[in-house]
Coordinates of C-alpha atoms in Angstrom, one line a residue:
Chain A
M1 CA 29.3 -47.0 -1.2
N2 CA 26.2 -46.9 -3.2
Y3 CA 27.5 -48.4 -6.5
P4 CA 24.5 -47.9 -8.7
L5 CA 24.3 -44.2 -7.8
A6 CA 28.1 -43.8 -8.2
I7 CA 28.1 -45.5 -11.6
S8 CA 25.1 -43.5 -12.8
V9 CA 26.7 -40.2 -11.8
Y10 CA 30.0 -41.3 -13.4
V11 CA 28.4 -42.2 -16.7
G12 CA 26.2 -39.1 -16.4
I13 CA 29.3 -36.9 -16.1
M14 CA 30.8 -38.6 -19.2
I15 CA 27.7 -38.1 -21.3
A16 CA 27.3 -34.5 -20.2
V17 CA 30.9 -33.8 -21.3
L18 CA 30.3 -35.5 -24.6
H19 CA 27.2 -33.4 -25.2
G20 CA 28.9 -30.2 -24.1
A21 CA 26.7 -29.7 -21.0
W22 CA 29.6 -28.4 -19.0
L23 CA 27.5 -27.0 -16.1
V24 CA 25.9 -30.4 -15.5
A25 CA 29.3 -32.1 -15.8
A26 CA 30.7 -29.7 -13.2
L27 CA 27.9 -30.2 -10.8
G28 CA 28.1 -34.0 -11.2
G29 CA 31.9 -33.9 -10.7
L30 CA 31.5 -31.8 -7.6
F31 CA 28.9 -34.2 -6.2
F32 CA 31.0 -37.3 -7.1
S33 CA 34.2 -35.8 -5.7
F34 CA 32.8 -35.1 -2.2
R35 CA 30.7 -38.3 -2.1
Y36 CA 33.1 -40.9 -3.6
G37 CA 36.4 -39.2 -4.0
A38 CA 37.9 -37.3 -7.0
L39 CA 40.4 -40.0 -8.0
A40 CA 38.0 -41.8 -10.2
L41 CA 37.5 -38.6 -12.2
V42 CA 41.2 -38.5 -13.3
P43 CA 41.0 -41.6 -15.6
L44 CA 37.7 -40.4 -16.9
A45 CA 39.3 -37.0 -17.8
F46 CA 42.1 -38.9 -19.6
L47 CA 39.7 -41.0 -21.5
L48 CA 37.6 -38.0 -22.6
D49 CA 40.7 -36.0 -23.6
G50 CA 41.9 -39.0 -25.6
Y51 CA 38.5 -39.4 -27.2
M52 CA 38.3 -35.7 -28.2
G53 CA 42.0 -35.6 -29.4
A54 CA 43.0 -33.1 -26.7
F55 CA 46.4 -34.8 -26.4
H56 CA 47.4 -33.3 -29.7
G57 CA 47.2 -30.0 -27.9
I58 CA 46.9 -29.3 -24.2
P59 CA 44.8 -31.9 -22.3
M60 CA 43.0 -29.3 -20.1
M61 CA 40.5 -31.8 -18.7
S62 CA 43.2 -34.2 -17.5
I63 CA 45.3 -31.4 -16.0
G64 CA 42.2 -30.0 -14.4
A65 CA 41.1 -33.3 -13.0
T66 CA 44.6 -34.0 -11.6
L67 CA 44.7 -30.6 -9.9
W68 CA 41.1 -31.1 -8.7
Y69 CA 42.0 -34.4 -7.2
A70 CA 45.0 -33.0 -5.4
L71 CA 43.0 -30.1 -4.1
C72 CA 40.2 -32.4 -2.8
E73 CA 42.7 -34.6 -1.1
L74 CA 44.4 -31.7 0.5
I75 CA 41.1 -30.3 1.8
R76 CA 40.2 -33.7 3.1
V77 CA 43.4 -34.2 4.9
R78 CA 43.6 -30.6 6.2
F79 CA 40.0 -30.6 7.6
K80 CA 40.1 -34.3 8.5
L81 CA 36.9 -35.0 6.7
L82 CA 37.5 -38.7 6.5
Chain B
M1 CA 61.9 -29.8 16.2
K2 CA 59.4 -31.6 14.0
V3 CA 61.0 -33.5 11.1
R4 CA 58.9 -34.9 8.3
S5 CA 60.0 -38.4 7.4
P6 CA 60.8 -38.9 3.7
R7 CA 59.4 -42.4 3.9
K8 CA 56.1 -41.2 5.2
F9 CA 55.9 -38.5 2.4
K10 CA 56.6 -41.2 -0.2
D11 CA 53.8 -43.4 1.1
Q12 CA 51.2 -40.8 0.8
P13 CA 48.7 -42.0 -1.9
I14 CA 48.0 -38.5 -3.1
V15 CA 51.6 -37.9 -4.2
R16 CA 51.7 -41.3 -5.8
N17 CA 48.5 -40.8 -7.8
V18 CA 49.4 -37.3 -8.9
A19 CA 52.8 -38.5 -10.0
I20 CA 51.2 -41.3 -12.0
A21 CA 48.8 -38.8 -13.6
L22 CA 51.6 -36.5 -14.5
I23 CA 53.6 -39.4 -16.1
L24 CA 50.5 -40.4 -18.1
L25 CA 50.0 -36.8 -19.2
V26 CA 53.6 -36.6 -20.5
V27 CA 53.1 -40.0 -22.2
G28 CA 49.8 -38.8 -23.7
V29 CA 51.3 -35.6 -25.0
A30 CA 54.2 -37.5 -26.5
A31 CA 52.1 -40.2 -28.1
P32 CA 48.6 -38.7 -28.6
V33 CA 47.6 -41.2 -31.3
V34 CA 48.0 -44.1 -28.9
F35 CA 45.8 -42.4 -26.3
S36 CA 43.2 -41.4 -28.9
A37 CA 43.0 -45.0 -30.2
A38 CA 42.7 -46.4 -26.7
A39 CA 40.0 -43.8 -25.7
R40 CA 38.0 -44.5 -28.9
F41 CA 38.1 -48.2 -28.2
V42 CA 37.0 -47.9 -24.6
L43 CA 34.3 -45.4 -25.4
T44 CA 32.8 -47.3 -28.3
P45 CA 29.6 -48.2 -26.4
V46 CA 29.2 -44.6 -25.4
H47 CA 29.8 -43.5 -29.0
V48 CA 27.2 -45.9 -30.3
F49 CA 24.7 -44.7 -27.7
N50 CA 25.5 -41.1 -28.6
Q51 CA 24.9 -41.8 -32.3
W52 CA 21.7 -43.5 -31.5
L53 CA 20.5 -40.6 -29.5
T54 CA 21.5 -37.9 -32.0
E55 CA 20.7 -39.6 -35.4
S56 CA 18.4 -42.6 -34.9
S57 CA 14.8 -42.5 -36.2
D58 CA 13.6 -44.5 -33.2
T59 CA 10.7 -43.1 -31.2
F60 CA 12.6 -42.1 -28.0
P61 CA 15.6 -40.3 -29.6
S62 CA 13.2 -38.6 -32.1
Y63 CA 11.0 -37.5 -29.2
I64 CA 14.1 -36.0 -27.5
R65 CA 15.3 -34.3 -30.6
E66 CA 11.9 -32.9 -31.5
R67 CA 11.5 -31.6 -28.0
T68 CA 14.8 -29.8 -28.2
A69 CA 14.0 -28.4 -31.6
L70 CA 10.7 -27.1 -30.4
Y71 CA 12.4 -25.5 -27.4
E72 CA 14.8 -23.8 -29.8
E73 CA 11.9 -22.7 -32.0
I74 CA 10.1 -21.2 -29.1
K75 CA 13.2 -19.4 -28.0
N76 CA 13.7 -18.0 -31.5
L77 CA 10.1 -16.9 -31.7
K78 CA 10.3 -15.2 -28.4
N79 CA 13.3 -13.3 -29.6
E80 CA 11.5 -12.3 -32.8
L81 CA 8.4 -11.2 -30.8
A82 CA 10.6 -9.0 -28.6
I83 CA 12.2 -7.5 -31.6
A84 CA 8.8 -6.9 -33.3
G85 CA 7.6 -5.3 -30.1
R86 CA 10.5 -2.9 -30.1
S87 CA 9.9 -2.1 -33.8
N88 CA 6.2 -1.4 -33.0
I89 CA 7.2 1.0 -30.2
T90 CA 9.5 2.8 -32.6
T91 CA 6.7 3.0 -35.2
E92 CA 4.3 4.4 -32.6
R93 CA 6.9 6.9 -31.4
L94 CA 7.5 8.1 -35.0
Y95 CA 3.8 8.3 -35.7
E96 CA 3.2 10.5 -32.6
E97 CA 6.2 12.6 -33.6
N98 CA 4.8 13.0 -37.1
L99 CA 1.4 14.0 -35.7
R100 CA 3.0 16.6 -33.4
L101 CA 5.1 18.1 -36.2
R102 CA 2.0 18.2 -38.4
S103 CA 0.1 20.0 -35.7
L104 CA 2.9 22.5 -35.3
L105 CA 2.7 23.2 -39.0
H106 CA -1.1 23.5 -38.8
A107 CA -1.4 20.8 -41.4
S108 CA -4.9 19.7 -41.8
T109 CA -5.8 16.0 -41.3
S110 CA -8.3 15.0 -43.9
P111 CA -11.3 13.1 -42.6
R112 CA -11.9 9.7 -44.0
I113 CA -15.2 7.9 -44.8
G114 CA -15.4 4.4 -43.7
A115 CA -17.0 2.0 -46.1
A116 CA -17.7 -1.7 -46.3
V117 CA -16.9 -3.6 -49.5
V118 CA -20.1 -5.0 -50.8
A119 CA -18.9 -6.6 -54.0
R120 CA -15.5 -7.6 -55.3
P121 CA -14.1 -9.7 -58.1
D122 CA -16.0 -12.9 -58.7
T123 CA -19.2 -10.8 -58.9
L124 CA -17.5 -7.8 -60.4
P125 CA -14.9 -7.5 -63.1
Y126 CA -11.4 -7.9 -61.7
D127 CA -9.7 -5.0 -60.0
L128 CA -13.0 -3.3 -59.2
L129 CA -14.6 -3.0 -55.8
Q130 CA -18.1 -1.8 -54.8
I131 CA -18.4 0.1 -51.5
D132 CA -21.5 0.9 -49.6
Q133 CA -21.0 4.7 -49.3
G134 CA -21.8 7.2 -52.1
S135 CA -22.2 10.8 -52.8
E136 CA -24.7 11.2 -49.9
A137 CA -21.8 10.4 -47.5
G138 CA -19.4 12.7 -49.4
V139 CA -17.6 10.3 -51.6
T140 CA -16.5 12.0 -54.8
V141 CA -15.1 10.7 -58.1
G142 CA -11.3 10.5 -58.0
S143 CA -11.0 10.2 -54.2
P144 CA -8.2 7.9 -53.1
V145 CA -9.2 4.8 -51.2
Y146 CA -7.1 3.4 -48.4
I147 CA -6.7 0.4 -46.3
G148 CA -5.6 1.5 -42.9
S149 CA -4.1 5.0 -42.8
D150 CA -1.4 4.8 -45.5
W151 CA -2.0 2.0 -47.9
V152 CA -3.7 3.4 -51.0
I153 CA -5.4 0.8 -53.2
G154 CA -7.3 2.7 -55.8
L155 CA -9.5 5.6 -56.8
V156 CA -13.2 6.1 -56.8
K157 CA -14.3 5.7 -60.4
S158 CA -18.0 6.4 -60.3
V159 CA -20.4 7.4 -57.6
A160 CA -24.1 6.9 -56.9
P161 CA -26.0 8.3 -54.0
K162 CA -25.7 5.1 -51.9
Y163 CA -22.7 3.3 -53.3
A164 CA -19.6 3.8 -55.4
F165 CA -17.2 1.8 -57.5
V166 CA -13.5 1.8 -56.8
E167 CA -11.0 1.1 -59.5
L168 CA -7.9 -0.5 -58.1
L169 CA -4.4 0.7 -59.1
T170 CA -3.8 -2.7 -60.6
T171 CA -6.4 -2.3 -63.3
P172 CA -5.0 -2.9 -66.8
G173 CA -4.3 0.4 -68.5
F174 CA -4.0 2.4 -65.3
S175 CA -0.6 4.0 -65.0
S176 CA 0.9 6.2 -62.3
T177 CA 4.3 7.6 -61.3
V178 CA 5.7 5.8 -58.4
Y179 CA 8.8 6.1 -56.2
I180 CA 10.4 2.8 -55.3
A181 CA 12.2 3.1 -52.0
G182 CA 15.3 0.9 -51.6
A183 CA 16.0 0.9 -55.3
N184 CA 15.7 4.7 -55.0
V185 CA 14.2 5.2 -58.4
I186 CA 11.1 6.8 -60.0
A187 CA 9.2 4.8 -62.5
T188 CA 5.9 4.4 -64.1
M189 CA 3.7 1.7 -62.6
E190 CA 1.2 0.2 -64.9
G191 CA -1.7 -2.0 -63.9
Y192 CA -1.3 -5.6 -64.9
G193 CA -4.6 -7.0 -63.8
G194 CA -5.4 -9.7 -61.4
G195 CA -4.4 -7.6 -58.4
V196 CA -0.9 -7.1 -59.8
A197 CA 0.9 -4.0 -61.0
R198 CA 4.2 -3.8 -62.8
V199 CA 7.1 -1.4 -63.0
R200 CA 9.8 -1.5 -65.7
V201 CA 13.2 -0.1 -64.9
P202 CA 16.5 -0.2 -66.7
Q203 CA 19.0 -2.9 -66.0
G204 CA 21.4 -2.0 -63.3
V205 CA 18.8 -0.4 -61.0
P206 CA 19.0 -2.4 -57.7
L207 CA 15.4 -3.4 -57.8
Q208 CA 14.7 -6.1 -55.1
S209 CA 11.7 -8.0 -53.7
G210 CA 10.4 -6.2 -50.6
N211 CA 11.1 -2.6 -51.9
L212 CA 8.3 -0.3 -50.8
V213 CA 6.4 1.5 -53.5
H214 CA 5.2 5.0 -52.9
I215 CA 2.7 7.0 -55.0
P216 CA 4.1 10.5 -54.5
S217 CA 1.2 12.3 -56.0
I218 CA -1.1 11.1 -53.2
E219 CA -0.2 11.9 -49.6
P220 CA -0.1 9.6 -47.7
G221 CA 0.2 7.0 -50.5
I222 CA 2.0 3.7 -50.1
F223 CA 0.8 1.2 -52.6
G224 CA 2.6 -2.0 -51.7
R225 CA 5.9 -3.9 -52.0
V226 CA 7.8 -5.3 -55.0
S227 CA 6.9 -9.0 -54.6
H228 CA 8.8 -10.4 -57.6
V229 CA 11.6 -9.2 -59.9
E230 CA 11.8 -10.5 -63.4
N231 CA 15.3 -9.8 -64.7
T232 CA 16.7 -11.3 -67.8
P233 CA 20.3 -10.0 -68.3
S234 CA 20.0 -10.0 -72.1
Q235 CA 17.0 -7.7 -72.0
P236 CA 17.4 -3.9 -71.6
E237 CA 14.7 -3.6 -68.9
Q238 CA 13.8 -5.5 -65.8
F239 CA 10.3 -5.8 -64.4
G240 CA 9.1 -5.6 -60.9
Y241 CA 5.7 -7.0 -60.0
I242 CA 3.9 -5.2 -57.2
T243 CA 1.0 -6.5 -55.1
P244 CA -0.9 -4.7 -52.4
E245 CA -0.2 -5.8 -48.8
I246 CA -3.7 -7.3 -48.5
P247 CA -5.2 -9.6 -51.2
I248 CA -8.4 -8.3 -52.8
Q249 CA -10.4 -11.1 -51.4
S250 CA -9.4 -10.2 -47.9
I251 CA -10.5 -6.5 -48.1
F252 CA -13.7 -6.0 -46.2
F253 CA -13.5 -2.4 -45.1
V254 CA -11.8 0.6 -46.8
A255 CA -11.5 4.3 -46.0
V256 CA -12.3 6.9 -48.6
A257 CA -10.4 10.2 -48.3
P258 CA -12.5 12.7 -50.4
H259 CA -10.5 15.8 -49.4
V260 CA -7.0 14.4 -50.1
P261 CA -5.6 16.4 -52.9
I262 CA -3.9 14.5 -55.7
T263 CA -0.8 16.5 -56.5
T264 CA -0.2 17.2 -60.1
D265 CA 2.6 19.7 -59.7
G266 CA 6.0 18.2 -60.5
E267 CA 7.9 20.4 -58.1
L268 CA 5.6 19.3 -55.2
I269 CA 6.1 15.6 -56.2
K270 CA 9.9 16.1 -56.3
A271 CA 9.7 17.7 -52.8
H272 CA 7.7 14.8 -51.5
I273 CA 10.2 12.3 -52.9
E274 CA 13.0 14.2 -51.3
D275 CA 11.1 14.1 -48.0
L276 CA 10.7 10.4 -48.3
L277 CA 14.4 10.1 -48.9
I278 CA 15.2 12.0 -45.8
K279 CA 12.8 9.9 -43.8
N280 CA 14.3 6.7 -45.0
L281 CA 17.8 6.7 -43.7
S282 CA 18.7 3.3 -45.3
L283 CA 18.8 4.9 -48.7
G284 CA 22.1 6.7 -48.2
D285 CA 24.2 4.4 -50.4
T286 CA 22.1 4.6 -53.5
G287 CA 22.5 8.3 -54.1
T288 CA 23.7 8.1 -57.7
T289 CA 20.3 6.7 -58.9
T290 CA 18.5 9.7 -57.6
T291 CA 20.5 12.0 -59.9
A292 CA 20.0 9.7 -62.8
T293 CA 16.2 9.4 -62.4
S294 CA 15.2 12.8 -61.1
T295 CA 14.4 14.0 -64.5
V296 CA 11.9 11.2 -64.9
A297 CA 9.9 12.8 -62.1
N298 CA 9.4 15.9 -64.2
T299 CA 8.3 14.1 -67.3
T300 CA 6.1 11.5 -65.6
A301 CA 4.4 14.0 -63.3
S302 CA 2.3 15.1 -66.2
T303 CA 1.3 11.5 -66.8
T304 CA 0.1 11.2 -63.2
A305 CA -1.9 14.4 -63.6
T306 CA -3.8 13.1 -66.6
E307 CA -4.3 9.7 -65.2
N308 CA -5.6 10.8 -61.9
Q309 CA -8.0 13.3 -63.2
P310 CA -11.6 12.2 -62.6

């Protein structure tokens, strides 16, 4: 695992979400998911939802990240990618 | 028959992780304040970095911000340019339509005499221009003088064989009946001097900066726009100050129209104003003012006639 790249992408996704650059965040998330796994994105989504106060309503990012993780894992198991 | 082992299903990490995430979601929705406080604490360095990037006056963030602002400005200017281009096309289309209609009515287009401005205020008294064409070229006293095709700036005051003097409509003592589009009112415009003319209208007339000022006795005859409105509520009148579109010092060439008739008939002037109203569709909501001021046209038309006589 290329840690410097992984950390850079991870922090990049976080900053992109904070600046509202959703397309960049989505592309970064896609890259990170297939390169390093989508599990690490779940705590990030929780963190960002908490930071933005989304838990006072519906934490869409957390729900989305959880579902995305499940989908990625199912795809990985189904097609025996790893 | 293939049977899935419950133990194997429980051991799958995907199920475990999703279950943990769901539990955390429920906890988060139940106690959002705790989650928010924890997230703010964890994200403090990111927040500080974000603040530095968006608000700091350091070189790098300033550069980033200015670059973004410039991009935004370029985008806005491109939009404005596109809108202006479309407006220009509309103007051209209307101009061509106007020419076609004029040709259908066999309306004569008056020839213009191009002239260069050889002297202007500084060397001449204010509101007076000297042009390099005179009676030999066909310039006659009283001919309207234009910038471009529509903007009338003054009348020829005296003519010599080789040159002529043009008195601007802003000369003190000069008065003319004008129609102010937008405010939809007819008023008497009086020269104020210094390249400025003034109209006085009663309180309540919706006079605004940018209103186009037509001189209905000259066709075509647009003088300028109301550039400033002086309105003291305690006074019975309000004043609108009008300046030509181009400053006197920037006028280098003019066009003299010796065969343009200066209308002195009140009925014709009224008809011309009605024509202007029909052309300008944005005046639909100010219809009451037309009725209130239409009588002014009749009375002031005679003023125009006397003022515009050579």
